[in-house]
Amino acid sequence: MTTFDDREKAFENLYARDQELQFKVTARRNRLTGLWAAGKLGLEGDAAADYAKAVVAADFEEAGDADVIRKLMADLGAHGVTEAEVKAALDANQAEARRQIMEAM
């Protein structure tokens, strides 16, 4: 291999690692936000964990956060939670999720 090929392979590996890390952080953020929402819905224990899994699964419907926000608003809207509160929870949990993932590495 040439030096160029080595550099290209290294950049490809770095990109793949960054994408995997971002996926893990987003999934953890969605789980944490799902647990937050479960608390707002009065769910505890296994029911809260199952709800958090459903929030994580909702993220696979389309790219971006719109699908997660839509699910949370459909479930929490009747409980007086605003979209701004949901977005704030996502933002707060983003930082916490990144911290947790980085500590686990």
C-alpha positions as a Markdown table, in Angstrom:
| # | Residue | x | y | z |
|---|---|---|---|---|
| 1 | Met | 0.0 | 0.0 | 0.0 |
| 2 | Thr | 1.1 | 3.5 | -0.6 |
| 3 | Thr | 1.0 | 6.3 | 2.0 |
| 4 | Phe | -2.1 | 7.7 | 0.3 |
| 5 | Asp | -3.9 | 4.4 | 0.6 |
| 6 | Asp | -2.9 | 4.2 | 4.3 |
| 7 | Arg | -4.2 | 7.7 | 5.0 |
| 8 | Glu | -7.4 | 7.0 | 3.1 |
| 9 | Lys | -8.0 | 3.8 | 5.2 |
| 10 | Ala | -7.3 | 5.7 | 8.4 |
| 11 | Phe | -9.8 | 8.4 | 7.5 |
| 12 | Glu | -12.4 | 5.8 | 6.6 |
| 13 | Asn | -11.8 | 4.1 | 10.0 |
| 14 | Leu | -12.1 | 7.4 | 11.8 |
| 15 | Tyr | -15.3 | 8.3 | 10.0 |
| 16 | Ala | -16.8 | 4.8 | 10.8 |
| 17 | Arg | -15.8 | 5.2 | 14.5 |
| 18 | Asp | -17.3 | 8.7 | 14.7 |
| 19 | Gln | -20.6 | 7.5 | 13.1 |
| 20 | Glu | -20.8 | 4.6 | 15.5 |
| 21 | Leu | -20.2 | 6.9 | 18.5 |
| 22 | Gln | -22.9 | 9.4 | 17.3 |
| 23 | Phe | -25.4 | 6.5 | 16.9 |
| 24 | Lys | -24.7 | 5.3 | 20.4 |
| 25 | Val | -25.0 | 8.8 | 21.9 |
| 26 | Thr | -28.3 | 9.4 | 20.0 |
| 27 | Ala | -29.7 | 6.1 | 21.1 |
| 28 | Arg | -28.7 | 6.7 | 24.7 |
| 29 | Arg | -30.2 | 10.3 | 24.6 |
| 30 | Asn | -33.4 | 8.9 | 23.3 |
| 31 | Arg | -33.5 | 6.3 | 26.1 |
| 32 | Leu | -32.8 | 8.9 | 28.7 |
| 33 | Thr | -35.5 | 11.1 | 27.3 |
| 34 | Gly | -37.9 | 8.2 | 27.1 |
| 35 | Leu | -37.3 | 7.6 | 30.8 |
| 36 | Trp | -38.0 | 11.3 | 31.5 |
| 37 | Ala | -41.2 | 11.1 | 29.5 |
| 38 | Ala | -42.2 | 7.9 | 31.3 |
| 39 | Gly | -41.9 | 9.7 | 34.6 |
| 40 | Lys | -44.2 | 12.4 | 33.2 |
| 41 | Leu | -46.7 | 9.7 | 32.2 |
| 42 | Gly | -46.5 | 8.1 | 35.7 |
| 43 | Leu | -44.8 | 4.9 | 34.4 |
| 44 | Glu | -42.4 | 3.0 | 36.6 |
| 45 | Gly | -40.2 | 0.0 | 36.5 |
| 46 | Asp | -40.6 | -2.3 | 33.5 |
| 47 | Ala | -43.3 | -0.1 | 32.0 |
| 48 | Ala | -40.9 | 2.9 | 32.0 |
| 49 | Ala | -38.1 | 0.8 | 30.5 |
| 50 | Asp | -40.5 | -0.5 | 27.8 |
| 51 | Tyr | -41.6 | 3.0 | 27.0 |
| 52 | Ala | -38.0 | 4.2 | 26.7 |
| 53 | Lys | -37.3 | 1.4 | 24.2 |
| 54 | Ala | -40.3 | 2.5 | 22.2 |
| 55 | Val | -38.9 | 6.1 | 22.1 |
| 56 | Val | -35.5 | 4.7 | 20.8 |
| 57 | Ala | -37.4 | 2.6 | 18.2 |
| 58 | Ala | -39.3 | 5.7 | 17.0 |
| 59 | Asp | -36.0 | 7.3 | 16.0 |
| 60 | Phe | -35.7 | 4.7 | 13.2 |
| 61 | Glu | -38.7 | 6.0 | 11.3 |
| 62 | Glu | -36.9 | 8.9 | 9.6 |
| 63 | Ala | -33.7 | 10.9 | 9.8 |
| 64 | Gly | -33.4 | 13.6 | 12.4 |
| 65 | Asp | -35.3 | 14.1 | 15.6 |
| 66 | Ala | -38.8 | 14.9 | 14.2 |
| 67 | Asp | -40.0 | 11.3 | 14.6 |
| 68 | Val | -38.9 | 11.2 | 18.3 |
| 69 | Ile | -40.5 | 14.6 | 19.0 |
| 70 | Arg | -43.7 | 13.6 | 17.2 |
| 71 | Lys | -43.9 | 10.4 | 19.4 |
| 72 | Leu | -43.2 | 12.2 | 22.6 |
| 73 | Met | -45.7 | 15.0 | 21.8 |
| 74 | Ala | -48.4 | 12.5 | 20.9 |
| 75 | Asp | -47.9 | 10.8 | 24.3 |
| 76 | Leu | -47.2 | 13.8 | 26.4 |
| 77 | Gly | -49.4 | 16.5 | 24.8 |
| 78 | Ala | -52.4 | 15.5 | 26.9 |
| 79 | His | -50.3 | 15.8 | 30.1 |
| 80 | Gly | -49.5 | 19.5 | 29.5 |
| 81 | Val | -45.9 | 19.0 | 28.2 |
| 82 | Thr | -44.9 | 21.5 | 25.5 |
| 83 | Glu | -42.8 | 20.8 | 22.5 |
| 84 | Ala | -40.2 | 23.3 | 23.9 |
| 85 | Glu | -40.0 | 21.1 | 27.1 |
| 86 | Val | -39.5 | 18.0 | 24.9 |
| 87 | Lys | -36.7 | 19.7 | 22.9 |
| 88 | Ala | -35.1 | 21.0 | 26.1 |
| 89 | Ala | -35.1 | 17.4 | 27.5 |
| 90 | Leu | -33.5 | 16.1 | 24.3 |
| 91 | Asp | -30.8 | 18.8 | 24.5 |
| 92 | Ala | -30.1 | 18.1 | 28.2 |
| 93 | Asn | -30.0 | 14.4 | 27.7 |
| 94 | Gln | -27.7 | 14.8 | 24.7 |
| 95 | Ala | -24.9 | 16.1 | 27.0 |
| 96 | Glu | -25.6 | 13.4 | 29.6 |
| 97 | Ala | -25.7 | 10.6 | 27.0 |
| 98 | Arg | -22.3 | 11.8 | 25.5 |
| 99 | Arg | -20.8 | 11.8 | 29.0 |
| 100 | Gln | -22.1 | 8.3 | 29.8 |
| 101 | Ile | -20.8 | 6.9 | 26.5 |
| 102 | Met | -17.4 | 8.5 | 26.8 |
| 103 | Glu | -17.1 | 7.2 | 30.4 |
| 104 | Ala | -17.9 | 3.7 | 29.2 |
| 105 | Met | -15.2 | 3.7 | 26.6 |
